[in-house]
PDB file of C-alpha atoms in Angstrom:
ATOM      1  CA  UNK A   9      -0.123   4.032 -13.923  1.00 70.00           C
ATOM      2  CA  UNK A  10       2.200   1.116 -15.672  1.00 77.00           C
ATOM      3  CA  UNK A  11       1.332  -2.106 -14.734  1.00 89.00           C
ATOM      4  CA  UNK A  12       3.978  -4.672 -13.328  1.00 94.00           C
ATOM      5  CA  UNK A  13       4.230  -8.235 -13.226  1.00 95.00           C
ATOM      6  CA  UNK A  14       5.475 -10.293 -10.947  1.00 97.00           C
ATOM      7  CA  UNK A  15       6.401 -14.221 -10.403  1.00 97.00           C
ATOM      8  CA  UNK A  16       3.148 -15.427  -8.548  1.00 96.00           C
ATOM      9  CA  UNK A  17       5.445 -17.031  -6.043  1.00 97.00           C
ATOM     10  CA  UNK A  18       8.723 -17.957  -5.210  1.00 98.00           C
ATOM     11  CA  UNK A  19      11.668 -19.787  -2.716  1.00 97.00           C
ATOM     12  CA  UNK A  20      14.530 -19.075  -0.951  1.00 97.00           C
ATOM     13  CA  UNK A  21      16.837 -20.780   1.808  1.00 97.00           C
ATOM     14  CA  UNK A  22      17.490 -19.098   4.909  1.00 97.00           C
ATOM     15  CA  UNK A  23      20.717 -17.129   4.668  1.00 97.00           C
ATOM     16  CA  UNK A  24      20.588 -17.176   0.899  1.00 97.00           C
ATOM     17  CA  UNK A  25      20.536 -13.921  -1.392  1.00 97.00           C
ATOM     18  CA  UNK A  26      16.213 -13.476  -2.560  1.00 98.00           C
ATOM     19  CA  UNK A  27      15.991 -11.997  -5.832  1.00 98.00           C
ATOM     20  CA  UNK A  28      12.336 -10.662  -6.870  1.00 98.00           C
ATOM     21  CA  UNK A  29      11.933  -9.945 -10.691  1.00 98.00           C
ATOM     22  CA  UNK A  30       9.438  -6.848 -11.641  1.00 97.00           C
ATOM     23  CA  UNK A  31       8.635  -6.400 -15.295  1.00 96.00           C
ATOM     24  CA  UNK A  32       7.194  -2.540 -15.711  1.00 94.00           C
ATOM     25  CA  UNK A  33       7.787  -2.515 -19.177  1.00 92.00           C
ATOM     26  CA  UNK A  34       5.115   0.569 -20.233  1.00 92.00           C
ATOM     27  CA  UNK A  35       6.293   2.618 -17.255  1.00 92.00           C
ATOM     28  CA  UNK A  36       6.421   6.256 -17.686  1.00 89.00           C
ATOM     29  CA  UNK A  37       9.435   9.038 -17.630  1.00 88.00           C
ATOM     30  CA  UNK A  38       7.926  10.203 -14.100  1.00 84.00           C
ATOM     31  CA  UNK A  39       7.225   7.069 -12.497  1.00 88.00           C
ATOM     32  CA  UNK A  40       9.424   5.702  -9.764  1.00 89.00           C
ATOM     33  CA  UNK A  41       9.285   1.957  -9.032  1.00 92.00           C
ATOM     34  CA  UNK A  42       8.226   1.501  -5.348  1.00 92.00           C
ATOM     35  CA  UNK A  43       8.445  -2.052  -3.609  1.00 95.00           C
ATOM     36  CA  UNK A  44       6.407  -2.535  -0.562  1.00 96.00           C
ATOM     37  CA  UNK A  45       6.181  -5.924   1.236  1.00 97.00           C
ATOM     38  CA  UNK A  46       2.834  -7.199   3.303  1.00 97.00           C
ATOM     39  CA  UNK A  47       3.533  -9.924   6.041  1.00 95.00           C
ATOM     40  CA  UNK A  48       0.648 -12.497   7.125  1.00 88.00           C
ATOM     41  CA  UNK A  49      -2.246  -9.995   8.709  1.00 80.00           C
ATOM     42  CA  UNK A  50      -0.539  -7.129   8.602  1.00 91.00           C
ATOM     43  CA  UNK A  51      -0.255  -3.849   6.408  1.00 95.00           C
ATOM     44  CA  UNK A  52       1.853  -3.536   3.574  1.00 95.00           C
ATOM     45  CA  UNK A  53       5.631  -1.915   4.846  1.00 95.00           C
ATOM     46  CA  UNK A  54       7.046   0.546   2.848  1.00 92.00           C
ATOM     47  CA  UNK A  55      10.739  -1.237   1.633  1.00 95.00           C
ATOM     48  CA  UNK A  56      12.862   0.919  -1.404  1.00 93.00           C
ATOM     49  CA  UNK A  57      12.094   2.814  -4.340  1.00 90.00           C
ATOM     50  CA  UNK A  58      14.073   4.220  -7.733  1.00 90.00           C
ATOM     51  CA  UNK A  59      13.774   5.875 -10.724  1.00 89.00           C
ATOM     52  CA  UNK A  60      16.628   4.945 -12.717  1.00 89.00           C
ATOM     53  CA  UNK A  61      19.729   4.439 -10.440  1.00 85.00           C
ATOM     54  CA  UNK A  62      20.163   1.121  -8.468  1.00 93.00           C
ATOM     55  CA  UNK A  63      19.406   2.115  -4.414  1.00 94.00           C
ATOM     56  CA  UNK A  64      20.383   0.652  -1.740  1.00 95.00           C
ATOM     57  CA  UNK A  65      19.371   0.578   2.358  1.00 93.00           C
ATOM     58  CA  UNK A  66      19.442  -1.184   5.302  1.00 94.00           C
ATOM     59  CA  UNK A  67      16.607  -3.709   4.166  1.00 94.00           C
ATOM     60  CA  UNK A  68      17.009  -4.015   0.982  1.00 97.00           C
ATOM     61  CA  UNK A  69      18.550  -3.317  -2.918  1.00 98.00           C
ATOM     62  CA  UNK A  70      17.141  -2.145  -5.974  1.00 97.00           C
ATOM     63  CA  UNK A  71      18.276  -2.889  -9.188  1.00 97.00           C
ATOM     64  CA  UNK A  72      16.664  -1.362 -12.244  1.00 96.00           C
ATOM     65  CA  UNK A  73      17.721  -2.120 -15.936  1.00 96.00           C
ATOM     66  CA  UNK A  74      18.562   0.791 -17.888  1.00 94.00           C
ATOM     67  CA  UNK A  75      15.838   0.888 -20.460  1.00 94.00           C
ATOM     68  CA  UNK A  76      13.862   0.823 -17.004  1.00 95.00           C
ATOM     69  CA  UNK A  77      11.538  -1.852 -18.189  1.00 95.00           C
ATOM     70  CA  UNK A  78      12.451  -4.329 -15.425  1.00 96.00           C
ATOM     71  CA  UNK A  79      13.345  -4.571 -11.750  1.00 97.00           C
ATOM     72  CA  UNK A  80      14.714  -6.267  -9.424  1.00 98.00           C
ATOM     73  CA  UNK A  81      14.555  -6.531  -5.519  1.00 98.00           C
ATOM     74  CA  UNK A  82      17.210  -8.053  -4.027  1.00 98.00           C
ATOM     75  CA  UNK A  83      17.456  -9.348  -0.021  1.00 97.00           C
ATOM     76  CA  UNK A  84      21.038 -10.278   1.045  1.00 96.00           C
ATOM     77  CA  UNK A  85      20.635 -12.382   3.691  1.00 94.00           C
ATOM     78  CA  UNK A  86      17.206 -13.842   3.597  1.00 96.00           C
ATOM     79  CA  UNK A  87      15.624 -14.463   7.352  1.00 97.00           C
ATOM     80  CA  UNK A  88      12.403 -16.590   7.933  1.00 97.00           C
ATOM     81  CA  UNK A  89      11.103 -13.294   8.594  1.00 96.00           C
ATOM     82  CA  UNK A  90      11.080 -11.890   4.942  1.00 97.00           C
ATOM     83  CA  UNK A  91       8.488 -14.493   4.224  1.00 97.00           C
ATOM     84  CA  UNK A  92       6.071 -11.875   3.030  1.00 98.00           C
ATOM     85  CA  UNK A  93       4.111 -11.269  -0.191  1.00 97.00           C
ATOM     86  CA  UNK A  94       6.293  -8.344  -2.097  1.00 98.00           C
ATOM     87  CA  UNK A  95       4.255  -5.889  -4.292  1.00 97.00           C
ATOM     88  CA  UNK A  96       6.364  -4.009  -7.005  1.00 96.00           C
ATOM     89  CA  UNK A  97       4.290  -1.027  -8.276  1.00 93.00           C
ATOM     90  CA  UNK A  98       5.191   1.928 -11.014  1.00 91.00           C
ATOM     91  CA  UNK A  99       3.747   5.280  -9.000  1.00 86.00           C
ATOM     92  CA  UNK A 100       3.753   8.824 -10.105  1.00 79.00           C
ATOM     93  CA  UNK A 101       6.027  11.159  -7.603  1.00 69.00           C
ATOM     94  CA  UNK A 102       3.714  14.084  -7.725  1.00 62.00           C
ATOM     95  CA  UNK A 103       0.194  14.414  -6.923  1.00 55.00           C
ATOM     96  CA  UNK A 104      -1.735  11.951  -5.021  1.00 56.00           C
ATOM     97  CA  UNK A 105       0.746   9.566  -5.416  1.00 71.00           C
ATOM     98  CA  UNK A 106      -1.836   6.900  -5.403  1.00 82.00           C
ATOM     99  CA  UNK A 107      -0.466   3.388  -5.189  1.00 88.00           C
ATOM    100  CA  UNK A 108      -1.644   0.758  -7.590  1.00 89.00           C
ATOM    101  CA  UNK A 109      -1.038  -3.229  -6.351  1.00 92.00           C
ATOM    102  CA  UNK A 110      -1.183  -6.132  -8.612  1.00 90.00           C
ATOM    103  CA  UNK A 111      -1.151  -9.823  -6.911  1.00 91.00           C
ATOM    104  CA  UNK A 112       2.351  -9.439  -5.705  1.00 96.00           C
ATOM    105  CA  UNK A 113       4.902 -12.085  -5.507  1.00 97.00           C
ATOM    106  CA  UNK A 114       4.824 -14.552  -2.322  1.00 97.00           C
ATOM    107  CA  UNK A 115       8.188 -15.076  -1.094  1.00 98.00           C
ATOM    108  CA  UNK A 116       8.750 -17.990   1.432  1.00 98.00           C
ATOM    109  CA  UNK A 117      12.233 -18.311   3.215  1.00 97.00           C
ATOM    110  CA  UNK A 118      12.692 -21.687   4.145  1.00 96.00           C
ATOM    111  CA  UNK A 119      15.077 -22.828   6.955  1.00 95.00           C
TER     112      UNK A 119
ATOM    113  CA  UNK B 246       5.693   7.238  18.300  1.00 67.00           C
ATOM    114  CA  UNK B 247       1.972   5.124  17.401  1.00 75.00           C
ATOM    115  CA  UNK B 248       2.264   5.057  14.235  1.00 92.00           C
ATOM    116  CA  UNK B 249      -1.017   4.404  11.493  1.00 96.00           C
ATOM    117  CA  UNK B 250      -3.665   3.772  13.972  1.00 97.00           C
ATOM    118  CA  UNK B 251      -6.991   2.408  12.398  1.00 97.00           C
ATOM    119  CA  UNK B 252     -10.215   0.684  14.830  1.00 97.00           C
ATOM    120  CA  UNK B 253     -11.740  -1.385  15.404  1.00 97.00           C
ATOM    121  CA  UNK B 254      -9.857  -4.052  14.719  1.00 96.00           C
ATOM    122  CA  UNK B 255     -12.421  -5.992  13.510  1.00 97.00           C
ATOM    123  CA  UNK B 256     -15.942  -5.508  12.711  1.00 96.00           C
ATOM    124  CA  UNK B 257     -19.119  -7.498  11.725  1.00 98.00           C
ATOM    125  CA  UNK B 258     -22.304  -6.183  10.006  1.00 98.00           C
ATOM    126  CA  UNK B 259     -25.472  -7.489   8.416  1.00 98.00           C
ATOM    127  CA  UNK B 260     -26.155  -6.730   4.936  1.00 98.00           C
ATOM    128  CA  UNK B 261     -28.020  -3.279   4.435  1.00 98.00           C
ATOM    129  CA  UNK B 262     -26.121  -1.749   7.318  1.00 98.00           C
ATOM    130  CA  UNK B 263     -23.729   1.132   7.128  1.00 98.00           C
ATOM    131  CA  UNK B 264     -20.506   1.115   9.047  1.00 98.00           C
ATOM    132  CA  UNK B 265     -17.794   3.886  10.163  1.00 98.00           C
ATOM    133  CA  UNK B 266     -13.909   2.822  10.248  1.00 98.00           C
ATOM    134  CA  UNK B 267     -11.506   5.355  11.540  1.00 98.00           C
ATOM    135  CA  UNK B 268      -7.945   6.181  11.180  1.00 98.00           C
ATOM    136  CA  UNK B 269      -5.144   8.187  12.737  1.00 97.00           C
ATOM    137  CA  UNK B 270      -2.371   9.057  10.616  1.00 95.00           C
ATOM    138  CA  UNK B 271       1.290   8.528  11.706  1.00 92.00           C
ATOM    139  CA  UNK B 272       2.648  12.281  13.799  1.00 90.00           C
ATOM    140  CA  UNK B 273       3.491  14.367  10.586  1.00 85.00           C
ATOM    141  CA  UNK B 274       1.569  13.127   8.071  1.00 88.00           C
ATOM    142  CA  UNK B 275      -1.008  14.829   6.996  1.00 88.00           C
ATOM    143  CA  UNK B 276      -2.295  12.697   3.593  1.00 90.00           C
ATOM    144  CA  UNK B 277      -4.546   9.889   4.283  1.00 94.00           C
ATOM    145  CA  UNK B 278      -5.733   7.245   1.740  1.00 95.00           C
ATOM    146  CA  UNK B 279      -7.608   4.036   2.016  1.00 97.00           C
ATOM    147  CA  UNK B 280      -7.376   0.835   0.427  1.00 97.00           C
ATOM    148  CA  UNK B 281      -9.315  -1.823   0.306  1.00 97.00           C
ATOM    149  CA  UNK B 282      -8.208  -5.568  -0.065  1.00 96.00           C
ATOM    150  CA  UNK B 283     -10.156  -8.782  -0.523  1.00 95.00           C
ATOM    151  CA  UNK B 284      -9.045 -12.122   0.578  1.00 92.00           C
ATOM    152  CA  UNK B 285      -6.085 -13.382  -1.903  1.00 90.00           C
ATOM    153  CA  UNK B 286      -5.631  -9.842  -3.749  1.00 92.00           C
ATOM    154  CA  UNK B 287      -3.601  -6.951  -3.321  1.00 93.00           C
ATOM    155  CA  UNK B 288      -4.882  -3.886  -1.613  1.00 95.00           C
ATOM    156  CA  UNK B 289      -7.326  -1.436  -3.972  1.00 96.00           C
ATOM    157  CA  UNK B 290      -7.139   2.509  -3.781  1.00 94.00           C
ATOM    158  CA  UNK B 291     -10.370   3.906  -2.718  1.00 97.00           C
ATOM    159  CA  UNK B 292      -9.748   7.875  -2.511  1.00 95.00           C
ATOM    160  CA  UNK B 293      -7.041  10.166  -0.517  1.00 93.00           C
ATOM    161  CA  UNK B 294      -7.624  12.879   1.758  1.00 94.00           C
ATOM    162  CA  UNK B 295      -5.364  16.059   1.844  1.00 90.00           C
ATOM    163  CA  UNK B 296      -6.642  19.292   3.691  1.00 89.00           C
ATOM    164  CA  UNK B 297     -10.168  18.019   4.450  1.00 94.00           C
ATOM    165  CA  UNK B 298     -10.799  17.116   0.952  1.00 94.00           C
ATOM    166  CA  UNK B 299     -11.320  14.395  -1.439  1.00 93.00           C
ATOM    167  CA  UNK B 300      -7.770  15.004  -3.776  1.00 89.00           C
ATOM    168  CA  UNK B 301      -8.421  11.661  -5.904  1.00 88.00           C
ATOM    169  CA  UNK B 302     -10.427   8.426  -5.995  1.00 93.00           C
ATOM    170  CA  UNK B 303     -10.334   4.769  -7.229  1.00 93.00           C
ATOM    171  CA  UNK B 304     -13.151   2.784  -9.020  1.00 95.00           C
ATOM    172  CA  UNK B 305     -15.269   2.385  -5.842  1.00 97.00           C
ATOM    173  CA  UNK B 306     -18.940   3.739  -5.748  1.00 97.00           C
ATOM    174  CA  UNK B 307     -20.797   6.383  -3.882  1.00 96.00           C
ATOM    175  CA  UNK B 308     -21.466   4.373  -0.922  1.00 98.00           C
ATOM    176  CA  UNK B 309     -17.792   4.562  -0.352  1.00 98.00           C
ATOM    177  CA  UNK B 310     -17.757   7.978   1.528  1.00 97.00           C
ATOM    178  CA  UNK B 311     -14.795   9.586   3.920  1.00 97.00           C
ATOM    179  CA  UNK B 312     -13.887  12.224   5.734  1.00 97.00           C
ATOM    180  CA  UNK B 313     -10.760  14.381   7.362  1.00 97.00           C
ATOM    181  CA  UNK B 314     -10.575  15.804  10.448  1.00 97.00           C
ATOM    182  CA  UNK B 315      -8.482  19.089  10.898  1.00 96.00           C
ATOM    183  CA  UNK B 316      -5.992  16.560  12.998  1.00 95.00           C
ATOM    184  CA  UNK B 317      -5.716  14.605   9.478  1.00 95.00           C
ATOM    185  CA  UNK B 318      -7.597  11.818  11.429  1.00 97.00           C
ATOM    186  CA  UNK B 319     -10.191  10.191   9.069  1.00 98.00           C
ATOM    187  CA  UNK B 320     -13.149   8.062   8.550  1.00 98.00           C
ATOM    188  CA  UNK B 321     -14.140   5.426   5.601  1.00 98.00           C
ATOM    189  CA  UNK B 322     -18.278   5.344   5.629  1.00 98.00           C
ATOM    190  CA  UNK B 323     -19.746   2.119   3.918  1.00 98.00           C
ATOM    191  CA  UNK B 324     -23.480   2.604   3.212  1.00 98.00           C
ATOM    192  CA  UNK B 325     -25.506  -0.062   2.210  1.00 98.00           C
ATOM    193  CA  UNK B 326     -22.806  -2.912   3.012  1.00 98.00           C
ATOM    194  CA  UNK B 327     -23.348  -6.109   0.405  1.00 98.00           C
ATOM    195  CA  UNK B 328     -21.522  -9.495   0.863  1.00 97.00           C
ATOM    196  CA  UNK B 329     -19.074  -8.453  -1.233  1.00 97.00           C
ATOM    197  CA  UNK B 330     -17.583  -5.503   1.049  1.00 98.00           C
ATOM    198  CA  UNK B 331     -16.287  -7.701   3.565  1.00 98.00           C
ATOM    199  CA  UNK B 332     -12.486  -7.577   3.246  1.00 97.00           C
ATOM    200  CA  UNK B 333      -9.783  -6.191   4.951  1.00 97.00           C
ATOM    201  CA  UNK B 334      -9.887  -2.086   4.244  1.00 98.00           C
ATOM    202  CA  UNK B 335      -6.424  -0.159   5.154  1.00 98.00           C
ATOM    203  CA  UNK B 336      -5.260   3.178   5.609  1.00 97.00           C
ATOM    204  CA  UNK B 337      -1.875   4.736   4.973  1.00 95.00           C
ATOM    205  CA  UNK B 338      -0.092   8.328   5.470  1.00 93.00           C
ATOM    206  CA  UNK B 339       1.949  10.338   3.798  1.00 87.00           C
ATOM    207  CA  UNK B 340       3.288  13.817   3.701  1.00 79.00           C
ATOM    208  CA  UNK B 341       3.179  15.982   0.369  1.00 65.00           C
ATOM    209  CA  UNK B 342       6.004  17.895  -1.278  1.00 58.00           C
ATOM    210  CA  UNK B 343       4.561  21.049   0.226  1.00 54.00           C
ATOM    211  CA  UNK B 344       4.625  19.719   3.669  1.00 49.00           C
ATOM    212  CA  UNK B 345       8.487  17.800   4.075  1.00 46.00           C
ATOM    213  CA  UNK B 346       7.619  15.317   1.496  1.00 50.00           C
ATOM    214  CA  UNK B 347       8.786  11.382   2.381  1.00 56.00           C
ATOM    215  CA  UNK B 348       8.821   8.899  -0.499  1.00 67.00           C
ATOM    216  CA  UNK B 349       6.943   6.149   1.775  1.00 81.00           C
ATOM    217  CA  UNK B 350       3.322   5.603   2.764  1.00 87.00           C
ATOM    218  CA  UNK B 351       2.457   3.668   6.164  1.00 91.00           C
ATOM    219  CA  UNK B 352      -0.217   1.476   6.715  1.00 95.00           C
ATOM    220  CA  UNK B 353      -2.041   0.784   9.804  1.00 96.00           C
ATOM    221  CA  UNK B 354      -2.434  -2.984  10.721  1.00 96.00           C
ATOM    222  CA  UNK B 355      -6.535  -2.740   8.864  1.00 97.00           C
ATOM    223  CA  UNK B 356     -10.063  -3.178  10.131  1.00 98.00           C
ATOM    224  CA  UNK B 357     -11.105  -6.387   9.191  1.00 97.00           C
ATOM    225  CA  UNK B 358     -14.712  -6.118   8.107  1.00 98.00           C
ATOM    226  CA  UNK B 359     -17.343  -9.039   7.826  1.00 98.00           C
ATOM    227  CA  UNK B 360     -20.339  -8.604   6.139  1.00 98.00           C
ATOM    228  CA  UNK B 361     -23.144 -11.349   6.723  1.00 97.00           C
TER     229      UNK B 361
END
């Protein structure tokens, strides 16, 4: 599994567009880059995921670079309630599809 | 629908005792996997069950043990609990390709276990 690295934390203003930066830069052909956030006490929430194409839905983009070394997770319209701590993690597709978290980056929205 | 349902909620044990957590996975899952994750750090894999069996494990030692029910329920046994097991331990399901695959994996809210 590729290791990622993330910004150990970061800001954002209520309202404003929250960028999160990924760097996966040994990831593999078969691995897709998954992004799951984890809010105080709770378990982590499944948010987007993409191989090489930039994604889109209703909580979230994904934009990856096209050598597919780096990442990045962007929320439109930040809310108090995105403060979270947002994992990026490289994962194989096939087979157990077991998820490997690093320290994640903590993202407070301030109002 | 429940969801990832994992009790108890929380849970305190002595040192040398063994403990039992237990999960139900979300209605159509049937691929369970625990995690474990210690104050401050991200969540650890400790194996994944799939059709009653063990399909692949993390660095964690025997005393890690689990089990899957033919529901896809399951069960994380801790033998031998040491100081350093208390943490918060997670479960998450999944469907496989074989079984109308979804790209996601959803956690339960975690058992919180203490070890003293």
């Amino acid at each position: 599994d590729a290791k990622t690295t993330q910004p150990p934390s970061m800001d954002c203003a209520e309202g404003r567009a929250a960028n999160l930066p990924c760097n996966h830069s040994t990831i593999s052909g078969n691995e897709y880059v998954y992004w799951y956030r984890q809010i105080h006490s709770q378990g982590p929430q499944y948010i987007i995921h993409g191989l090489k194409n930039n994604e889109t839905n209703e909580m979230a983009s994904l934009i990856i670079t096209e050598d597919r070394k780096s990442s990045t997770l962007i929320l439109p319209h930040a809310t108090l309630r995105d403060t979270a701590v947002y994992y990026c993690i490289a994962a194989q597709i096939q087979g157990a599809q077991k998820l490997v978290f690093g320290q994640g980056t903590r993202l407070t929205i301030n109002p | 629908d429940a969801g990832v349902t994992q009790s108890p909620t929380h849970l305190i044990k002595t040192r040398g005792q063994q403990v039992t957590l237990r999960c139900s996975p979300k209605s159509g899952h049937d691929t369970v996997s625990w995690y474990q994750q210690a104050l401050g750090q991200g969540p650890q894999f400790i194996f994944q069950y799939y059709e009653e069996e063990e399909r692949q494990r993390g660095n964690f030692p025997d005393r890690f043990s689990g089990h899957q029910f033919p529901n896809y329920s399951s069960e994380l046994n801790v033998n031998a609990l040491l100081l350093g097991d208390s943490a918060l331990y997670l479960c998450a399901s999944s469907s496989l390709p074989s079984s109308g695959f979804r790209w996601e994996q959803y956690f339960g809210p975690g058992t919180r276990l203490t070890v003293t």
